[in-house]
mmCIF file of C-alpha atoms and ligand atoms in Angstrom:
data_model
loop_
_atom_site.group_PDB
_atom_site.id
_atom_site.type_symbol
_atom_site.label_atom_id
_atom_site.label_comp_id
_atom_site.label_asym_id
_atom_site.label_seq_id
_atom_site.Cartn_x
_atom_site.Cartn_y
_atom_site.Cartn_z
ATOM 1 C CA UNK A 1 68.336 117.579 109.922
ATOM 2 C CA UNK A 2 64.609 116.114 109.420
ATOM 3 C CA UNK A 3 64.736 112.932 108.276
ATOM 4 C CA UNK A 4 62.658 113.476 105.379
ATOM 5 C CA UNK A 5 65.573 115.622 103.954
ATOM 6 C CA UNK A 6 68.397 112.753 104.320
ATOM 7 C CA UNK A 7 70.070 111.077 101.432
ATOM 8 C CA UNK A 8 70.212 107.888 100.243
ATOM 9 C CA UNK A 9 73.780 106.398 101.026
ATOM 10 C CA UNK A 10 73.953 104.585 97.876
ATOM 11 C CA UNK A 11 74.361 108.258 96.281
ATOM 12 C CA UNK A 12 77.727 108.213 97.584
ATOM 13 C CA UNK A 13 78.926 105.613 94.908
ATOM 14 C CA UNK A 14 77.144 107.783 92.398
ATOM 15 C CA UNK A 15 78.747 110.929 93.561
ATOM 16 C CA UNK A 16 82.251 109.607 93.492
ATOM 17 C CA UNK A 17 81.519 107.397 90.081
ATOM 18 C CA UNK A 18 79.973 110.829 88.425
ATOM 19 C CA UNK A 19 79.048 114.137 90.696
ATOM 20 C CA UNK A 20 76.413 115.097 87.682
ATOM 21 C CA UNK A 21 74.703 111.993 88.115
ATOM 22 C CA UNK A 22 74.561 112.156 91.941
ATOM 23 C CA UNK A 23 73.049 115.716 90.956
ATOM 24 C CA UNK A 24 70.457 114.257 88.609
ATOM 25 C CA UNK A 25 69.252 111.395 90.913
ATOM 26 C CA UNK A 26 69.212 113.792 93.741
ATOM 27 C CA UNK A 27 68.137 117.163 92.361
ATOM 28 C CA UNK A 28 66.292 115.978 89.668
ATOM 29 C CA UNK A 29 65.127 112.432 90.767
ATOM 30 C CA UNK A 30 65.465 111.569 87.417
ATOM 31 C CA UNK A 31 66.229 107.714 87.020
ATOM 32 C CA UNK A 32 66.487 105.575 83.999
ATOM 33 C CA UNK A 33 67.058 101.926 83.915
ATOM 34 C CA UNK A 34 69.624 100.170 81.743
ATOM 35 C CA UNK A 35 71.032 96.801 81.504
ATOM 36 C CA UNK A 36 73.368 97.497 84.247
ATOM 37 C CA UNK A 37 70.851 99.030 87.111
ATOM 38 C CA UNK A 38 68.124 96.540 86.233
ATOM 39 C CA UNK A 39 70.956 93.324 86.623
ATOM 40 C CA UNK A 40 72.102 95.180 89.893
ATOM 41 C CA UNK A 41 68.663 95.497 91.111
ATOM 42 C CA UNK A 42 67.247 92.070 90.248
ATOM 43 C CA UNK A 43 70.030 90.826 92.564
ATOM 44 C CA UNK A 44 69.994 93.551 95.356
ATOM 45 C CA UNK A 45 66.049 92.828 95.473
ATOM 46 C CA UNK A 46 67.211 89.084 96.178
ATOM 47 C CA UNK A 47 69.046 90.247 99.527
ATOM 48 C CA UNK A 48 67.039 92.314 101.175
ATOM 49 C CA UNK A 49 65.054 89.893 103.082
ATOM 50 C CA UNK A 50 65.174 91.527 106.598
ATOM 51 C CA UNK A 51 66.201 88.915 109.121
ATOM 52 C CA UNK A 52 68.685 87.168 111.836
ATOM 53 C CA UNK A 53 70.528 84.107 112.017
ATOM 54 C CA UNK A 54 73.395 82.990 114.254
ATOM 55 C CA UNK A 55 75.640 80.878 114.254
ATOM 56 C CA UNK A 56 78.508 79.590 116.327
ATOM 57 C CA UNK A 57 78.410 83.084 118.519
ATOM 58 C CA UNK A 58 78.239 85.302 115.591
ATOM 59 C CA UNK A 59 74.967 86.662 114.513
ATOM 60 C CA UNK A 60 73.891 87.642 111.080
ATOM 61 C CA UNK A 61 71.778 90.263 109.956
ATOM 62 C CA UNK A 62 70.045 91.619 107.013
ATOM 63 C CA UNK A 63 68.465 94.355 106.059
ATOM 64 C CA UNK A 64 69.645 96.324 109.184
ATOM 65 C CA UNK A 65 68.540 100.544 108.372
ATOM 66 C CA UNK A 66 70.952 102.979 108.980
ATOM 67 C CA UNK A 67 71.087 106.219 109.471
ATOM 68 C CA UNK A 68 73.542 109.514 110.519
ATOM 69 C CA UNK A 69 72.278 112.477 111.917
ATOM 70 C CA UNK A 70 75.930 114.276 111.279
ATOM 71 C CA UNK A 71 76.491 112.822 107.702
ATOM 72 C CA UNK A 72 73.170 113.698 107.007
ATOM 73 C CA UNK A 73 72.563 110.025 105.237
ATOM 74 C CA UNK A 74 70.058 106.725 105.631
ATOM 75 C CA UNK A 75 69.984 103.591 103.846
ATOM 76 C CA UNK A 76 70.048 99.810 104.844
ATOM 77 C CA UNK A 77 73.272 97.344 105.415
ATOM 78 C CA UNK A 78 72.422 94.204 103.171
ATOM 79 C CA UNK A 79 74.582 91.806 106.143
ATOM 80 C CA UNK A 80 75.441 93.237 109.149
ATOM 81 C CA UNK A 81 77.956 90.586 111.013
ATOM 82 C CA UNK A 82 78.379 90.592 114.747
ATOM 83 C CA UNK A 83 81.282 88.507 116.205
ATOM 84 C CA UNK A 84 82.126 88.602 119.757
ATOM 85 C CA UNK A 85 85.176 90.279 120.560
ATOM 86 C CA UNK A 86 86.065 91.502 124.344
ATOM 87 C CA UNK A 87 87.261 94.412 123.173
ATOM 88 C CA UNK A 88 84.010 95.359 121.139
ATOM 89 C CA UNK A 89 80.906 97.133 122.259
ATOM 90 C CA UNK A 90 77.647 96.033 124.106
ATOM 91 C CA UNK A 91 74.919 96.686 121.078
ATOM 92 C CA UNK A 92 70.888 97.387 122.354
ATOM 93 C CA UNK A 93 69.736 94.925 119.614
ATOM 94 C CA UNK A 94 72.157 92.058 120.637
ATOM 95 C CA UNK A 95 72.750 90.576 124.137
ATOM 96 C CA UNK A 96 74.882 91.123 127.195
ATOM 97 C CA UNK A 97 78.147 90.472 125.205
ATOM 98 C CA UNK A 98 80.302 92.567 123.307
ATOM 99 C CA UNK A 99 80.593 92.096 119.770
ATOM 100 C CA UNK A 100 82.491 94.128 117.085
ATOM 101 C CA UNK A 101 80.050 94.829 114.136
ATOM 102 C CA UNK A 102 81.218 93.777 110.389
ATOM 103 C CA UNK A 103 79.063 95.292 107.309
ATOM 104 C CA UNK A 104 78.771 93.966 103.825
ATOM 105 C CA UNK A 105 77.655 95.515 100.908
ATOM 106 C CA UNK A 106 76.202 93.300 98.158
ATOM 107 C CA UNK A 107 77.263 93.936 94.561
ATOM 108 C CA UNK A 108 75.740 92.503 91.138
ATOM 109 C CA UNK A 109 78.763 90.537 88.982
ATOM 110 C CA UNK A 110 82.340 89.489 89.729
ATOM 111 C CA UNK A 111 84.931 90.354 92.112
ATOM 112 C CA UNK A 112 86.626 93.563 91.157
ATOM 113 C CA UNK A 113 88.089 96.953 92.304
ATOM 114 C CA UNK A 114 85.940 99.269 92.852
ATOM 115 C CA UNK A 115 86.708 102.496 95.102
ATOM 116 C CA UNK A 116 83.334 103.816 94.883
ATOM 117 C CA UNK A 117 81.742 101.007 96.623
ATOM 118 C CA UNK A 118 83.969 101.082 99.232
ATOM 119 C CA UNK A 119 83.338 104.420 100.657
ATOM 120 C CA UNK A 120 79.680 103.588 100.292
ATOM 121 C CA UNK A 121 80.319 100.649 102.401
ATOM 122 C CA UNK A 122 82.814 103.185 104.759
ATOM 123 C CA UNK A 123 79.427 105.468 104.768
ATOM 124 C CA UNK A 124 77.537 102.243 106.067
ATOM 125 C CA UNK A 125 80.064 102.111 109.029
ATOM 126 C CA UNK A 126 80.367 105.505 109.840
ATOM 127 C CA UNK A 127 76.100 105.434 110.396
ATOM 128 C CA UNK A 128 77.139 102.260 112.598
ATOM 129 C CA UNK A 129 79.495 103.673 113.962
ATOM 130 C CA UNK A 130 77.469 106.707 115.234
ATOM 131 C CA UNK A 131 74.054 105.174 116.120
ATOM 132 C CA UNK A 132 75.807 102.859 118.519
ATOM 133 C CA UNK A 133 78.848 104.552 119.675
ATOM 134 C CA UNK A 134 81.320 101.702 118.186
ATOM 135 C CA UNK A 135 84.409 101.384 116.289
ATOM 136 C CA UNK A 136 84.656 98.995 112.694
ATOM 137 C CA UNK A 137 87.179 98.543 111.333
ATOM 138 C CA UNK A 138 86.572 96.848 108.240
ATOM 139 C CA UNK A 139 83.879 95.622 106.398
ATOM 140 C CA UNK A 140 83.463 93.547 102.750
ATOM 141 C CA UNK A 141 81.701 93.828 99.030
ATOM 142 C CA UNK A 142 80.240 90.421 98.213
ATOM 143 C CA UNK A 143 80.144 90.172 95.002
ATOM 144 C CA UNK A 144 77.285 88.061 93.917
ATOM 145 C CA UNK A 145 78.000 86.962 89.829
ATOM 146 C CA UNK A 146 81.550 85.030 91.596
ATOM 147 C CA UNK A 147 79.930 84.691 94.815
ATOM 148 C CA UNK A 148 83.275 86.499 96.249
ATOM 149 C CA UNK A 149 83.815 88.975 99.177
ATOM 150 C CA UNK A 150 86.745 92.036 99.018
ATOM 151 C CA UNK A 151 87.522 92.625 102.396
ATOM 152 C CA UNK A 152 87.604 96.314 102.912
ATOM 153 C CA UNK A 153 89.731 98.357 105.959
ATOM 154 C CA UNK A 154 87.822 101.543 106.391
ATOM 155 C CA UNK A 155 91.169 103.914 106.394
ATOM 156 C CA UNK A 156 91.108 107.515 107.475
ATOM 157 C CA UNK A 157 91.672 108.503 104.003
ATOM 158 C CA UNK A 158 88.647 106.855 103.417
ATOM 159 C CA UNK A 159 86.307 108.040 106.438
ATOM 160 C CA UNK A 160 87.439 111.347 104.966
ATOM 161 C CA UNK A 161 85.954 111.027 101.585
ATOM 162 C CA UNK A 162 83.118 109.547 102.661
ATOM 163 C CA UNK A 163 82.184 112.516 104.646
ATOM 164 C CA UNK A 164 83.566 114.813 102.078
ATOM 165 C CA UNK A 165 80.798 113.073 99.665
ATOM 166 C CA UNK A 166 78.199 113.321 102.002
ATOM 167 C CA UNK A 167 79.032 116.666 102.565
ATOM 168 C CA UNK A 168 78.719 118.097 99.197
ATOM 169 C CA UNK A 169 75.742 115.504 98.733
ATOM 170 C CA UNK A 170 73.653 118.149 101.638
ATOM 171 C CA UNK A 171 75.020 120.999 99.419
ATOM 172 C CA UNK A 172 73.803 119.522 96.424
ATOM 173 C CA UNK A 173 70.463 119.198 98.145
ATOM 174 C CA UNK A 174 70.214 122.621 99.112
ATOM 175 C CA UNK A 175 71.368 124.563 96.314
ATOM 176 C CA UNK A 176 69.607 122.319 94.012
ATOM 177 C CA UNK A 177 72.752 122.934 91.430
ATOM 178 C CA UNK A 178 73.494 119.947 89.367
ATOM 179 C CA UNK A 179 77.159 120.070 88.536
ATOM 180 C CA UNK A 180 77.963 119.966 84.558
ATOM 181 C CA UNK A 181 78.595 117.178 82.406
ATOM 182 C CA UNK A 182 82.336 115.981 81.966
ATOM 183 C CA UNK A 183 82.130 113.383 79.167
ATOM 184 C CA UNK A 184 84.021 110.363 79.708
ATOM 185 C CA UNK A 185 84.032 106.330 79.146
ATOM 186 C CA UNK A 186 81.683 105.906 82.060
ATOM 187 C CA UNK A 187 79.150 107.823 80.201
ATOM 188 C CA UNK A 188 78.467 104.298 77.930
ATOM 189 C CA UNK A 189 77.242 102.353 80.770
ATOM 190 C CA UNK A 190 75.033 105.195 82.144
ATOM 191 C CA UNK A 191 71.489 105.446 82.217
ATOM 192 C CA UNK A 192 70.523 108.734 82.814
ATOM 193 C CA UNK A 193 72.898 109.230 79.100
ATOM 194 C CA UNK A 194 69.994 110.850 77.399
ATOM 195 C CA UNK A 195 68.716 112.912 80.173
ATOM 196 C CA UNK A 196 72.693 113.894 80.918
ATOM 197 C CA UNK A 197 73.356 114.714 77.328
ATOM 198 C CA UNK A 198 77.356 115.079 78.264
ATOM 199 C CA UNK A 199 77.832 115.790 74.623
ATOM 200 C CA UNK A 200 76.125 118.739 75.000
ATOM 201 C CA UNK A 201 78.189 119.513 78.254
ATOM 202 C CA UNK A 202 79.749 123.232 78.798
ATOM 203 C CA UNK A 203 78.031 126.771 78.080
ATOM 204 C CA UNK A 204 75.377 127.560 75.439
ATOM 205 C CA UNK A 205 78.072 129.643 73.812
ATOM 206 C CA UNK A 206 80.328 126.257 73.923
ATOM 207 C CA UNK A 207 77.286 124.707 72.068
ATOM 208 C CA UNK A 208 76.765 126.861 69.878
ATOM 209 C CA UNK A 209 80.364 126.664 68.642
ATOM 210 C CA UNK A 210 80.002 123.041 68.119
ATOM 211 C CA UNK A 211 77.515 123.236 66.118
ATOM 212 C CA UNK A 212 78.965 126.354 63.634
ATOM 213 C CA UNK A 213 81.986 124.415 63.317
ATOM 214 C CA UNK A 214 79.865 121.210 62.119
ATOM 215 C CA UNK A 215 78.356 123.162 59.883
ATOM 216 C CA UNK A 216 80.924 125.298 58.541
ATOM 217 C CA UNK A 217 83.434 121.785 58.110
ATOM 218 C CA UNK A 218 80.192 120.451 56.272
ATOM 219 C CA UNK A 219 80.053 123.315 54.006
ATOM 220 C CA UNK A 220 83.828 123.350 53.541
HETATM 221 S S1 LIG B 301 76.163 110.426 81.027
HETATM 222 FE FE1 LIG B 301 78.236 110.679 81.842
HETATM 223 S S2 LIG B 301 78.343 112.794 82.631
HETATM 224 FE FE2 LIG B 301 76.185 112.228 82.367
HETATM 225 S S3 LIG B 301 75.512 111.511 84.326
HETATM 226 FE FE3 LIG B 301 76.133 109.705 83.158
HETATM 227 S S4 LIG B 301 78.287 109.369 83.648
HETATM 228 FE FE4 LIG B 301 77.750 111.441 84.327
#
């Protein structure tokens, strides 16, 4: 795959929070900003600051890009921990040692659950994971309202949606089919709202019924 044709890997939390608006950000490249994306951006933009630091034999890194041929995705870790661990791997940007790599994915607000962001962060590993021929086994969310971190353990059953997402992401791509609207309490934090319309979701024939039985219970 060129790389001009890979996909952001922050689409993967959009796909699994709603597949239409994966479809409008990457079909459409529609993009609206709300109170929610500008607070998460305003923070994010904080972060990424490309840079090392180490410290007592584990090295930090920000900013580190990412990519995966198979998967299809690119994006950029916003920490990338190294620690040394003899059973770990030798990495070309590090030295002689061998360190197990540690991702973190930085998050506007408070510590919560969120199972979205962790198979974006799981995505994050798996481009790791396949650029330098390493295992990792977990990674963390900071959260940077509580100034918190969720430790996350990257399961199979996580690997596997991961790739699942980034699978029907590439199909997305291609077909350039934006899946429909299903209306639901995420739609009042979402900015793309009035470009998604999910009131209006369904067929034309579906639409039209709505609006003859307004009218009719109006003229009632
Ligand atoms: S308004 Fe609702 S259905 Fe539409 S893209 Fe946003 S979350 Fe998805």
């Amino acid at each position: 795959m060129e790389d001009d044709r890979l996909i952001p890997l922050s689409y993967i939390s959009q796909y699994y929070f709603c597949k239409r608006r994966a479809g409008l950000l990457l079909v459409e490249r529609q993009w609206k900003e709300n109170e929610y994306t500008a607070a998460g951006r305003i923070e994010h933009e904080k972060v990424h600051i490309q840079g090392e630091e180490r410290r007592r034999g584990a090295v930090y890194m920000s900013d580190m890009p990412v990519k995966s041929q198979r998967l299809n995705l690119f994006g950029r870790c916003d920490m990338t921990e190294a620690y040394p661990d003899p059973e770990g791997s030798v990495f070309p940007f590090l030295d002689e040692k061998k360190y197990i790599l540690f991702p973190i994915e930085y998050k506007h607000g408070n510590l919560r659950s969120s199972a979205e962001y962790e198979l974006q962060l799981c995505a994050q590993a798996l481009c790791l994971e396949e650029m330098y021929n390493c295992r990792i086994e977990r990674g963390a969310l900071f959260y940077i309202g509580s100034h918190r971190r969720k430790e996350v353990v990257f399961t199979d059953e996580q690997r596997a949606l991961a790739e699942k997402a980034a699978e029907k992401l590439s199909e997305m791509s291609e077909s350039g089919e934006v899946p429909k609207a299903e209306s639901s309490a995420k739609c009042l934090k979402c900015s793309l709202r009035d470009i998604c319309l999910p009131d209006l979701s369904g067929s034309a024939d579906e639409y039209m019924k709505k609006i003859y039985s307004s009218f009719r219970e109006e003229t009632e």
